[in-house]
Short mmCIF file of N, CA and C in Angstrom, two decimals:
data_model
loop_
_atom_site.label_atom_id
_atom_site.label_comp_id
_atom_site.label_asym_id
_atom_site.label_seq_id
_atom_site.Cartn_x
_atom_site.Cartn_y
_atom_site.Cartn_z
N UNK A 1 113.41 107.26 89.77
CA UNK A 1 113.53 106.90 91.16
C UNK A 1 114.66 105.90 91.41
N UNK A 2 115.65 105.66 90.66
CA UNK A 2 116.44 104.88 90.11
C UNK A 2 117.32 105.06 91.40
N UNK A 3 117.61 106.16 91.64
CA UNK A 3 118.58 106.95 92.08
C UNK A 3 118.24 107.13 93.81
N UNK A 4 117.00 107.00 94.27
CA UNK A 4 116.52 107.06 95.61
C UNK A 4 116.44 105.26 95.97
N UNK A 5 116.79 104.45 95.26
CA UNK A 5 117.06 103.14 95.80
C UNK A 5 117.79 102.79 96.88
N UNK A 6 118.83 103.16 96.91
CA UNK A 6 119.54 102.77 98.58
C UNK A 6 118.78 103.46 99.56
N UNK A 7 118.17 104.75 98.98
CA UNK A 7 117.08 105.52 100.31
C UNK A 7 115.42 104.01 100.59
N UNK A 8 114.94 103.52 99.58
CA UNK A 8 113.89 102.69 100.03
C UNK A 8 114.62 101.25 100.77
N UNK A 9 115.84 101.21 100.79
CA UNK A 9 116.17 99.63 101.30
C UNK A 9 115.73 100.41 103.11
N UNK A 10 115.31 98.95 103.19
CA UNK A 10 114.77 99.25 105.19
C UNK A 10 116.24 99.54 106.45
N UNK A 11 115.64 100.58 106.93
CA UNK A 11 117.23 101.02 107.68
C UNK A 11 117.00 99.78 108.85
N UNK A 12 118.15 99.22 108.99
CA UNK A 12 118.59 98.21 110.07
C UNK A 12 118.94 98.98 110.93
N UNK A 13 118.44 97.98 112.13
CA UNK A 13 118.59 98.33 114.13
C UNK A 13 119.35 97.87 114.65
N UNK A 14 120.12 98.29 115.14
CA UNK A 14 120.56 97.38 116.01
C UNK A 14 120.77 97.36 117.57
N UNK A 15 120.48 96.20 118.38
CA UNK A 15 119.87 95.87 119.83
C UNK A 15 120.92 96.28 120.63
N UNK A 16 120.71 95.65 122.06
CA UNK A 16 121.83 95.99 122.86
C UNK A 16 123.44 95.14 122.50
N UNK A 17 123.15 94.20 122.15
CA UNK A 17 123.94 93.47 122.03
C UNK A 17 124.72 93.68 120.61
N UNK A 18 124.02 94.71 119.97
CA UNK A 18 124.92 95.15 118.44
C UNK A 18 124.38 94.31 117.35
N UNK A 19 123.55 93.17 117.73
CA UNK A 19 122.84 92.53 116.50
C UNK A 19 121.94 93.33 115.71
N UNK A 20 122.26 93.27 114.62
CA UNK A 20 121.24 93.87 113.34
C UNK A 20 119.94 93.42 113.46
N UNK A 21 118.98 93.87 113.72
CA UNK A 21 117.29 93.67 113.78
C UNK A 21 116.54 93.73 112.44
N UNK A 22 116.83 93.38 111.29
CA UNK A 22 116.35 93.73 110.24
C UNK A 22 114.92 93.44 109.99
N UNK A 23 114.54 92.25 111.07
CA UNK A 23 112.99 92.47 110.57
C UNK A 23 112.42 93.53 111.48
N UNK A 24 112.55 94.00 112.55
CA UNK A 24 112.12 95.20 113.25
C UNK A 24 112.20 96.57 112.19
N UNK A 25 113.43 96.56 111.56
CA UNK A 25 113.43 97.39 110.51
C UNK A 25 112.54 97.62 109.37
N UNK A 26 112.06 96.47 108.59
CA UNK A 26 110.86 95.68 107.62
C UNK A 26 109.85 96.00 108.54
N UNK A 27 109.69 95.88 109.88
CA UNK A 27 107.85 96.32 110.22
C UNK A 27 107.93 97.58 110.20
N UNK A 28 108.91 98.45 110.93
CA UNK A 28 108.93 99.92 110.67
C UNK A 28 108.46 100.38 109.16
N UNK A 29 109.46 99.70 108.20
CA UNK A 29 109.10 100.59 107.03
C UNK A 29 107.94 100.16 106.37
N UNK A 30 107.14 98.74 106.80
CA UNK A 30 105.88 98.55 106.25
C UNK A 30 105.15 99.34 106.82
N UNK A 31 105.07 99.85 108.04
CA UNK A 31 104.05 100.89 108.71
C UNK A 31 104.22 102.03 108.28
N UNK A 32 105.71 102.50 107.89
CA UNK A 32 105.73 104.10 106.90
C UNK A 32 104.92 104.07 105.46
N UNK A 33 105.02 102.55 105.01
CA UNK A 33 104.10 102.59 103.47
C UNK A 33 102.92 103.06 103.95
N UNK A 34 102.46 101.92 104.65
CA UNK A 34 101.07 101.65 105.05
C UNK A 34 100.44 103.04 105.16
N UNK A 35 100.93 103.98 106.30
CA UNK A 35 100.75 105.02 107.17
C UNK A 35 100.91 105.95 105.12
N UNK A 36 101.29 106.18 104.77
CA UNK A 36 101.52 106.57 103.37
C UNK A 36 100.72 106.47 102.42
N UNK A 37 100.07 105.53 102.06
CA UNK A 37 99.27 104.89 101.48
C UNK A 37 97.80 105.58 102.35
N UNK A 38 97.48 105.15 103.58
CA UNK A 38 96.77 105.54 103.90
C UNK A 38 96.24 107.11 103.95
N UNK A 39 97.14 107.91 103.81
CA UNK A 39 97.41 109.42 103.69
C UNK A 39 96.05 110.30 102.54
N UNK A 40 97.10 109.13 101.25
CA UNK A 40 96.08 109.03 100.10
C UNK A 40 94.99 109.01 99.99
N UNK A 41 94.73 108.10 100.70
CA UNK A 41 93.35 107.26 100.24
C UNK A 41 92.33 108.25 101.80
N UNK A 42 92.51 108.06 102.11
CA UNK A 42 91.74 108.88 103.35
C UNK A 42 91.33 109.98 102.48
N UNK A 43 92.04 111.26 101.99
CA UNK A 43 91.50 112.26 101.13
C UNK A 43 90.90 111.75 99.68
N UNK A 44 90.91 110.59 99.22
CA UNK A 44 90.47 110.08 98.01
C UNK A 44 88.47 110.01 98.34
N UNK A 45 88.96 109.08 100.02
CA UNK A 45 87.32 108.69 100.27
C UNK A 45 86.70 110.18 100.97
N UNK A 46 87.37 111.22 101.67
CA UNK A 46 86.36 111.89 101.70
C UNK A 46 85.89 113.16 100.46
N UNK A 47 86.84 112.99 99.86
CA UNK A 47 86.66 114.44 98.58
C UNK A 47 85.81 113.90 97.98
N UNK A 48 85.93 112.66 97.48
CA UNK A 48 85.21 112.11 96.53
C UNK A 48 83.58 111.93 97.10
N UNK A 49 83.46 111.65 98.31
CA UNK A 49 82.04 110.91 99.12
C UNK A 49 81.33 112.52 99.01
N UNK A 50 81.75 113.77 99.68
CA UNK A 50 81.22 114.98 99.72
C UNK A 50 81.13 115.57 98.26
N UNK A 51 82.04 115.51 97.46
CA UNK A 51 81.58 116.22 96.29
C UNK A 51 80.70 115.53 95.31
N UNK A 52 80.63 114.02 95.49
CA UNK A 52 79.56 113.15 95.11
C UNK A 52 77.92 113.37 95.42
N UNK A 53 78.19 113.94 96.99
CA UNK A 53 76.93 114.17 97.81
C UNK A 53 76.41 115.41 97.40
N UNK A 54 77.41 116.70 97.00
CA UNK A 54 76.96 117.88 96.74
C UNK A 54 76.36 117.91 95.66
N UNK A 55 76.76 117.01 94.42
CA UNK A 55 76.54 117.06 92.89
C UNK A 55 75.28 116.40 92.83
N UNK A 56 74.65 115.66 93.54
CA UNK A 56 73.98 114.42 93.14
C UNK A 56 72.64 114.68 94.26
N UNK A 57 73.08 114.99 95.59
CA UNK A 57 72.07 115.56 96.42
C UNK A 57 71.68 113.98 97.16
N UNK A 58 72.67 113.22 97.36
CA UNK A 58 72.91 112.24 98.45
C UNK A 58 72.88 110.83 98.00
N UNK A 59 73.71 110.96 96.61
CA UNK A 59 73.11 109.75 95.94
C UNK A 59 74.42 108.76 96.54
N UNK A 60 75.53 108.64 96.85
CA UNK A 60 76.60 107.72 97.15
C UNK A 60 76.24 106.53 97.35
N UNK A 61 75.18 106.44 98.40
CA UNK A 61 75.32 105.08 98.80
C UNK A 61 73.80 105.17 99.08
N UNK A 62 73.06 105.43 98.45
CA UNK A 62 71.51 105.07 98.71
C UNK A 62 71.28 105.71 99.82
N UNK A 63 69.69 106.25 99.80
CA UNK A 63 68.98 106.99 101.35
C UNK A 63 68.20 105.62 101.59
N UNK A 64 68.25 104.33 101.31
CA UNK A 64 67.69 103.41 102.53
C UNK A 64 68.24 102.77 102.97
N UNK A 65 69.42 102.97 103.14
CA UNK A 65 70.85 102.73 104.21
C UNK A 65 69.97 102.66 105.67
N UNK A 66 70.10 102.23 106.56
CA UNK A 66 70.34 102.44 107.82
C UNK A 66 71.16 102.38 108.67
N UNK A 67 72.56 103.58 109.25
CA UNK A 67 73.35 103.12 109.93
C UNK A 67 73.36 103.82 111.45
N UNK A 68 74.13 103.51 111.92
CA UNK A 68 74.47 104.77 113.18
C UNK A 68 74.92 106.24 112.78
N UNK A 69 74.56 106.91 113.65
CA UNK A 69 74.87 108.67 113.18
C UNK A 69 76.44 108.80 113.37
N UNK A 70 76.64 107.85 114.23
CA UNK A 70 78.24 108.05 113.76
C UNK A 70 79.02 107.86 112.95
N UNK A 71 78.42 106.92 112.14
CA UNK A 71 79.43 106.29 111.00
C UNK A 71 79.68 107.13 109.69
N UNK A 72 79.00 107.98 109.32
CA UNK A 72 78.90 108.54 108.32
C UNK A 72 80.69 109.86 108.62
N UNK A 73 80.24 110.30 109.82
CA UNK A 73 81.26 111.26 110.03
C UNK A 73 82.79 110.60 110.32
N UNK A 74 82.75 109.81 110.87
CA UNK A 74 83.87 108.19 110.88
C UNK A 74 84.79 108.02 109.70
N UNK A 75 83.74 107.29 108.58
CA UNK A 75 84.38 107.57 107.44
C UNK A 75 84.78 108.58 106.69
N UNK A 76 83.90 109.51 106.65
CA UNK A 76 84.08 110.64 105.39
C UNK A 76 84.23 111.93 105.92
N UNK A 77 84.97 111.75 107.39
CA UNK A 77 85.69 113.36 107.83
C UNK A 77 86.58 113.34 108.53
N UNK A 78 86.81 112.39 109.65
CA UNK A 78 87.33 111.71 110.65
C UNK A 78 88.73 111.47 109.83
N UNK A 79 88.42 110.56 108.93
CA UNK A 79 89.60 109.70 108.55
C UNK A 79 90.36 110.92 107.91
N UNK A 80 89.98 111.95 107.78
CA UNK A 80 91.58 112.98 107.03
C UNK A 80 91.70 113.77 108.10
N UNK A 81 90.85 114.15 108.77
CA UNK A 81 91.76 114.25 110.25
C UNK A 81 92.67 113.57 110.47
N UNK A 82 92.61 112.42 110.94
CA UNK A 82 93.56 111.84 111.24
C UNK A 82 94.22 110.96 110.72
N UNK A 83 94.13 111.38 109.28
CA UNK A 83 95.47 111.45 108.17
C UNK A 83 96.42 112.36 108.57
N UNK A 84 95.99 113.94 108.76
CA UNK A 84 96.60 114.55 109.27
C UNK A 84 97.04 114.77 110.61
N UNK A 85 96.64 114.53 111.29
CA UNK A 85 97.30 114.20 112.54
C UNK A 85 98.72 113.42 112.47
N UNK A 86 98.24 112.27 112.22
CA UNK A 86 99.44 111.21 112.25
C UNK A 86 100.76 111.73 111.34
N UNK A 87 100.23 112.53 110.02
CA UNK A 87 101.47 112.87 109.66
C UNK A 87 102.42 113.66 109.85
N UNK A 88 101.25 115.06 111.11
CA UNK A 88 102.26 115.99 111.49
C UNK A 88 102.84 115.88 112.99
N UNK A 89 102.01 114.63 113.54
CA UNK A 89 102.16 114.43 114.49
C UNK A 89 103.13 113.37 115.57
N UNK A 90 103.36 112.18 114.42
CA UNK A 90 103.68 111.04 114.46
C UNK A 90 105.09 111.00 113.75
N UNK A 91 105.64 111.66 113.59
CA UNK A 91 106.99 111.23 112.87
C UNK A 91 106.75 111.48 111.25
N UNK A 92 108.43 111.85 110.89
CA UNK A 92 107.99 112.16 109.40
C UNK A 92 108.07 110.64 108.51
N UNK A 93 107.25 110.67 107.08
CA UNK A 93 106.60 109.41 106.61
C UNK A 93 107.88 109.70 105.79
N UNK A 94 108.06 108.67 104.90
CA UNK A 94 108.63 108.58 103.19
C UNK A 94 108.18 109.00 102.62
N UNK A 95 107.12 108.61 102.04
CA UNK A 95 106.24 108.67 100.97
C UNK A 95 106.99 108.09 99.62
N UNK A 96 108.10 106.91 100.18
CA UNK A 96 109.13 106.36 99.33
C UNK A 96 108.55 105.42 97.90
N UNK A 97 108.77 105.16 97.24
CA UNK A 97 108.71 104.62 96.30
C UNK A 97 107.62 103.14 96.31
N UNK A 98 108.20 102.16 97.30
CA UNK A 98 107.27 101.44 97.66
C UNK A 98 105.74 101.83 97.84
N UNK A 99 105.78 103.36 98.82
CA UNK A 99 104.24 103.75 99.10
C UNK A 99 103.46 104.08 98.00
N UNK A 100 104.15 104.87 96.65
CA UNK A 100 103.67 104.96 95.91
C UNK A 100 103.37 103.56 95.31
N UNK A 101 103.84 102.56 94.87
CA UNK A 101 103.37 101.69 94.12
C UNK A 101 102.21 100.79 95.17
N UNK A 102 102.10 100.63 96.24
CA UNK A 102 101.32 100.81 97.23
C UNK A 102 99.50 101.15 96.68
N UNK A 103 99.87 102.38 96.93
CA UNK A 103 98.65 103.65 96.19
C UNK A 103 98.29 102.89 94.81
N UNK A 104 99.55 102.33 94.14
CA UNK A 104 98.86 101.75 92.60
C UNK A 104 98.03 100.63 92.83
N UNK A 105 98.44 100.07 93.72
CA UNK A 105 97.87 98.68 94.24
C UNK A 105 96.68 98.44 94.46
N UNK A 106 96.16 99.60 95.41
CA UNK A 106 94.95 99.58 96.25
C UNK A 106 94.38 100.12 95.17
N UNK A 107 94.26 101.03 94.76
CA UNK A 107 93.48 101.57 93.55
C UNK A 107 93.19 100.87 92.49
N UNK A 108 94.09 99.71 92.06
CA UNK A 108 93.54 98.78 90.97
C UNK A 108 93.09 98.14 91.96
N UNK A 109 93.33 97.41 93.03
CA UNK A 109 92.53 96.36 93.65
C UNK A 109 91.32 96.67 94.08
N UNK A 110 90.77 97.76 94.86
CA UNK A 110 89.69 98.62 94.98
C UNK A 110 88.53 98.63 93.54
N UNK A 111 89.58 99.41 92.72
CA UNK A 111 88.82 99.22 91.10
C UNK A 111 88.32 97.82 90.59
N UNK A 112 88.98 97.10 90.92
CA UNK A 112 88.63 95.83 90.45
C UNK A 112 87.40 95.06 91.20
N UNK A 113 87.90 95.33 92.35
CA UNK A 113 86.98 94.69 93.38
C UNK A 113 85.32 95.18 93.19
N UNK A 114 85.10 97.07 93.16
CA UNK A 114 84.22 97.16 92.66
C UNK A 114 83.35 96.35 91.37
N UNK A 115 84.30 96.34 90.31
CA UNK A 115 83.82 95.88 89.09
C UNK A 115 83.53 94.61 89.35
N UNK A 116 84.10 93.95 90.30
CA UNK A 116 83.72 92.16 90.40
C UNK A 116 82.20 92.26 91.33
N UNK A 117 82.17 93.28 92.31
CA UNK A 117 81.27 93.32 92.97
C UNK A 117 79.54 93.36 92.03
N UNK A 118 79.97 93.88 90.69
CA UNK A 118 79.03 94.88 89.99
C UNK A 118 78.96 93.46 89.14
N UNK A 119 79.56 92.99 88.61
CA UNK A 119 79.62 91.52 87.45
C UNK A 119 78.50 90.30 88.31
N UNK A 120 79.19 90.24 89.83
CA UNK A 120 78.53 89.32 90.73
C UNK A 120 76.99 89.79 91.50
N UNK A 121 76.74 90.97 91.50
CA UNK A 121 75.49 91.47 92.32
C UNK A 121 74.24 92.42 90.99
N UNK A 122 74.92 92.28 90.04
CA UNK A 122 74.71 92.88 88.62
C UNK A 122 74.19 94.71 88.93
N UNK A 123 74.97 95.47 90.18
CA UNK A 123 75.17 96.36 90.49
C UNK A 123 76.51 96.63 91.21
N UNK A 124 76.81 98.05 91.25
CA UNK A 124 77.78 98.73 91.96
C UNK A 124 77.38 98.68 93.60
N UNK A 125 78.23 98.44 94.37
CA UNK A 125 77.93 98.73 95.73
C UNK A 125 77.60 100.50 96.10
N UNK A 126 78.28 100.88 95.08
CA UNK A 126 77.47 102.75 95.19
C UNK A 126 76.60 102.86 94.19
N UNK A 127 75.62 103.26 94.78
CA UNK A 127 74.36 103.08 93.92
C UNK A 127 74.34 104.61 92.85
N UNK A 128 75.18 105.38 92.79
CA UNK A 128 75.34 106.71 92.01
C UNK A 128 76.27 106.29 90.87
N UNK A 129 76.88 104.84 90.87
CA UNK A 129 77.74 104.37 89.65
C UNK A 129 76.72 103.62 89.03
N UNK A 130 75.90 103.26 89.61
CA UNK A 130 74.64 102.73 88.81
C UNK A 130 73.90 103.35 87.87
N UNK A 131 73.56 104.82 87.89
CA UNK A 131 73.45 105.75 86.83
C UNK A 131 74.41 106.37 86.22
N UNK A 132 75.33 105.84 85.78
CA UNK A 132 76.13 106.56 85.11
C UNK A 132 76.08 105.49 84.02
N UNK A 133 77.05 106.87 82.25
CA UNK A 133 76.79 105.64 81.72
C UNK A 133 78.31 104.74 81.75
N UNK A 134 77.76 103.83 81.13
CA UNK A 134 78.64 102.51 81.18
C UNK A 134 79.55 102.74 79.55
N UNK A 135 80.98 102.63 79.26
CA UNK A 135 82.23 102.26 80.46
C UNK A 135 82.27 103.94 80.55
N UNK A 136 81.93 104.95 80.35
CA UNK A 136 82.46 106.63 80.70
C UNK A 136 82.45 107.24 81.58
N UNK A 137 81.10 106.44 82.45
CA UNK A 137 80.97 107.58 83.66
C UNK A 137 82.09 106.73 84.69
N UNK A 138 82.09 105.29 84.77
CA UNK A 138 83.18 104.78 85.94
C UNK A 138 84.58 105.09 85.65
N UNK A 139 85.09 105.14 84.00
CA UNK A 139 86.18 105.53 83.80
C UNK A 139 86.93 107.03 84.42
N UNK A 140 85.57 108.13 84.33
CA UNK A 140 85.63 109.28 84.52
C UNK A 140 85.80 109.07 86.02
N UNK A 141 84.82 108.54 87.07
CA UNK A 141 84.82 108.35 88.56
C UNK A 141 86.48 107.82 88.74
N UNK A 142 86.67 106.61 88.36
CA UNK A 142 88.38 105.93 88.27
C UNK A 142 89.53 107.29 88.27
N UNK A 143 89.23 107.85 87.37
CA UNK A 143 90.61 109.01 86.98
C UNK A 143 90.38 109.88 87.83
N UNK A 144 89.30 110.82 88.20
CA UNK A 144 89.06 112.00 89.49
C UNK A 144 89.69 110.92 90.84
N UNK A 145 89.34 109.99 90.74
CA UNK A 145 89.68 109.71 92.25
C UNK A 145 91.05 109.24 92.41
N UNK A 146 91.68 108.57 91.42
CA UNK A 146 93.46 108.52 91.55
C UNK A 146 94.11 109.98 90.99
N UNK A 147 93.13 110.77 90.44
CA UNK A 147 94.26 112.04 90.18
C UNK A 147 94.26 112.74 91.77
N UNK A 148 92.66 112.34 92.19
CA UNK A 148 92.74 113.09 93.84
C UNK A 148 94.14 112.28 95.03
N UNK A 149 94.00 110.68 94.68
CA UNK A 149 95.07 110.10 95.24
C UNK A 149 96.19 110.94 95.17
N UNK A 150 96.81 111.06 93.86
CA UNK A 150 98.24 111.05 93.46
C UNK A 150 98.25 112.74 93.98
N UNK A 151 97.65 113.43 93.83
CA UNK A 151 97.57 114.38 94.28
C UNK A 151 98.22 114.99 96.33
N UNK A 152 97.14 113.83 96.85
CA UNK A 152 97.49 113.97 98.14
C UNK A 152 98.82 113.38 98.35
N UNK A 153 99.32 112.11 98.04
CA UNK A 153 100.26 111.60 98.16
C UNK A 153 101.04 112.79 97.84
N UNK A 154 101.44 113.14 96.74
CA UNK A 154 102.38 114.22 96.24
C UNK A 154 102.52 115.42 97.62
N UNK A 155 101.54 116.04 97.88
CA UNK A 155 101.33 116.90 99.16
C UNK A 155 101.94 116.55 100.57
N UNK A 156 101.60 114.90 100.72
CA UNK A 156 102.53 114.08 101.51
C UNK A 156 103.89 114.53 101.48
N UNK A 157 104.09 113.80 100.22
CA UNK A 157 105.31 113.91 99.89
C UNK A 157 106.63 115.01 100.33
N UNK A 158 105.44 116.36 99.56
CA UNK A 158 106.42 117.74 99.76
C UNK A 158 106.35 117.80 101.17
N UNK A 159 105.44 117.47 101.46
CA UNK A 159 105.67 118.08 103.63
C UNK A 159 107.10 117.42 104.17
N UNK A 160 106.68 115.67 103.26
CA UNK A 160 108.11 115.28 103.98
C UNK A 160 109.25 115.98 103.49
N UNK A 161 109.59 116.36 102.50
CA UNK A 161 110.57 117.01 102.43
C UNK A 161 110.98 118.44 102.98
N UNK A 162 109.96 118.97 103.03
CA UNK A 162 110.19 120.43 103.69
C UNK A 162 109.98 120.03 105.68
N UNK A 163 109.64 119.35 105.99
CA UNK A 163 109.96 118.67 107.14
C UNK A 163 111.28 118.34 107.23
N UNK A 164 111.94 117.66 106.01
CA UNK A 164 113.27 116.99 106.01
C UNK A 164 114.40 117.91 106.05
N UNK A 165 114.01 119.67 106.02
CA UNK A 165 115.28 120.60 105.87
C UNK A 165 115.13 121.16 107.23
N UNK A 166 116.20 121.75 107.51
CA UNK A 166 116.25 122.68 108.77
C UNK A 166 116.15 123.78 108.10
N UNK A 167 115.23 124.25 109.24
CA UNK A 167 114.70 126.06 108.66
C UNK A 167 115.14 126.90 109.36
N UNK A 168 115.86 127.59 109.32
CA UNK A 168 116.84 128.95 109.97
C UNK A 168 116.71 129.89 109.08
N UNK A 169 116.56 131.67 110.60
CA UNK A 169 115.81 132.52 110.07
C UNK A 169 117.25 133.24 110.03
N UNK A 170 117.87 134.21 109.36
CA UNK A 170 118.91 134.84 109.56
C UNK A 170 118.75 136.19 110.09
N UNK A 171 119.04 136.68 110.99
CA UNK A 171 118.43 137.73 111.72
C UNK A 171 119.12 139.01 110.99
N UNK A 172 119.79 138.90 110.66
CA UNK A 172 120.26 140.08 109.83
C UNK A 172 119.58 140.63 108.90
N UNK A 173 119.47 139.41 108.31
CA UNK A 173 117.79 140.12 106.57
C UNK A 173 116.93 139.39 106.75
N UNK A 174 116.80 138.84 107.90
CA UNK A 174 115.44 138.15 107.81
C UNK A 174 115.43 137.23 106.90
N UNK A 175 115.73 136.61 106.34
CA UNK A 175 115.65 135.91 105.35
C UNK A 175 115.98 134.21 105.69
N UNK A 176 114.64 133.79 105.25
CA UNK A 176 114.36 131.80 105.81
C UNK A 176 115.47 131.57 104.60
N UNK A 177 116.26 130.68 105.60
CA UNK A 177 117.20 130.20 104.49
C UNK A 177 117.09 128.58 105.01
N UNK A 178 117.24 127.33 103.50
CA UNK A 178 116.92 125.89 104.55
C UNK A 178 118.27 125.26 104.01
N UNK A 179 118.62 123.95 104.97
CA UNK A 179 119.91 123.75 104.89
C UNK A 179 119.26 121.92 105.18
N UNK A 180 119.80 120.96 104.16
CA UNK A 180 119.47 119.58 104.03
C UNK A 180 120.10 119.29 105.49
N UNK A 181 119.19 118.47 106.08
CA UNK A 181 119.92 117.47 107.57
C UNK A 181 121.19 116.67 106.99
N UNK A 182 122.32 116.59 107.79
CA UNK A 182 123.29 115.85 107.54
C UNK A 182 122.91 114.15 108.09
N UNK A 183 122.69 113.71 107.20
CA UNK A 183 122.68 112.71 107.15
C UNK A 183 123.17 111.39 107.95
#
């Protein structure tokens, strides 16, 4: 990624007056991580919450929960909706280099946070990591859910790029031919 470095520096604005806006530039591209990052992780929490629920027969988070009937669909359907929304909807993302290390971030910090949660409450806040065994089954949970990350991100990724070409049909043979935006 050596080589896409001048592509992650933040593109500068400039106002009426011709002044360079560079921190307007810096919130833009923290909201393309962010918005990036979030992409990820939205399909991380619902693949993982439903195929947890299918395997296990509703073990995620305990049946003596009590919440609102909305919340369940909020988190674990909602949010990749409108993962997708925003990405086909909202402008095209990066999915630049920063976002990825981003994705590394939250995922160790997440990971960790669990494990501190589990050291300090001498349980998992998901009560289905509580039967598993100890260190194989969380290691195993850890790797399905960043291979599901890196996965979506990657998917991100290619949209932005096939977003990033112009697509022209040639009417003669029919034939989609794509041509890089000039820059």
């Amino acid at each position: 990624d050596l080589a896409l470095a001048p592509a992650l520096a933040p593109k500068q604005r400039r106002g009426a007056s011709g002044a360079v806006h560079a921190g307007a530039a810096a919130v833009s591209a923290a909201a393309d991580d962010l918005a990036c990052v979030a992409f990820g992780l939205a399909h991380v929490v619902t693949i993982m919450f439903h195929a947890i629920q299918a395997a296990g027969g509703g073990v995620v988070e305990g049946s003596d929960s009590l919440r609102p009937l909305w919340l369940n669909p909020s988190m674990h359907i909602f949010n990749s909706a409108v993962a997708w929304v925003e990405l086909l909807a909202c402008g095209r993302r990066s999915f630049s280099g920063r976002a990825r290390v981003g994705c590394c971030l939250v995922a160790v910090g997440y990971t960790s946070f669990i494990v501190v949660c589990r050291q300090m409450n001498g349980r998992f806040p998901y009560p289905f990591l509580n039967n598993m065994p100890m260190p194989s089954g969380f290691i195993g949970i850890v790797c399905v859910s960043v291979s599901v990350l890196v996965v979506f991100f990657e998917i991100g990724r290619l949209i932005h790029r096939v977003a990033s070409r112009d697509v022209t049909f040639t009417h003669s043979s029919n034939v989609v031919t794509s041509m890089s935006k000039a820059k």
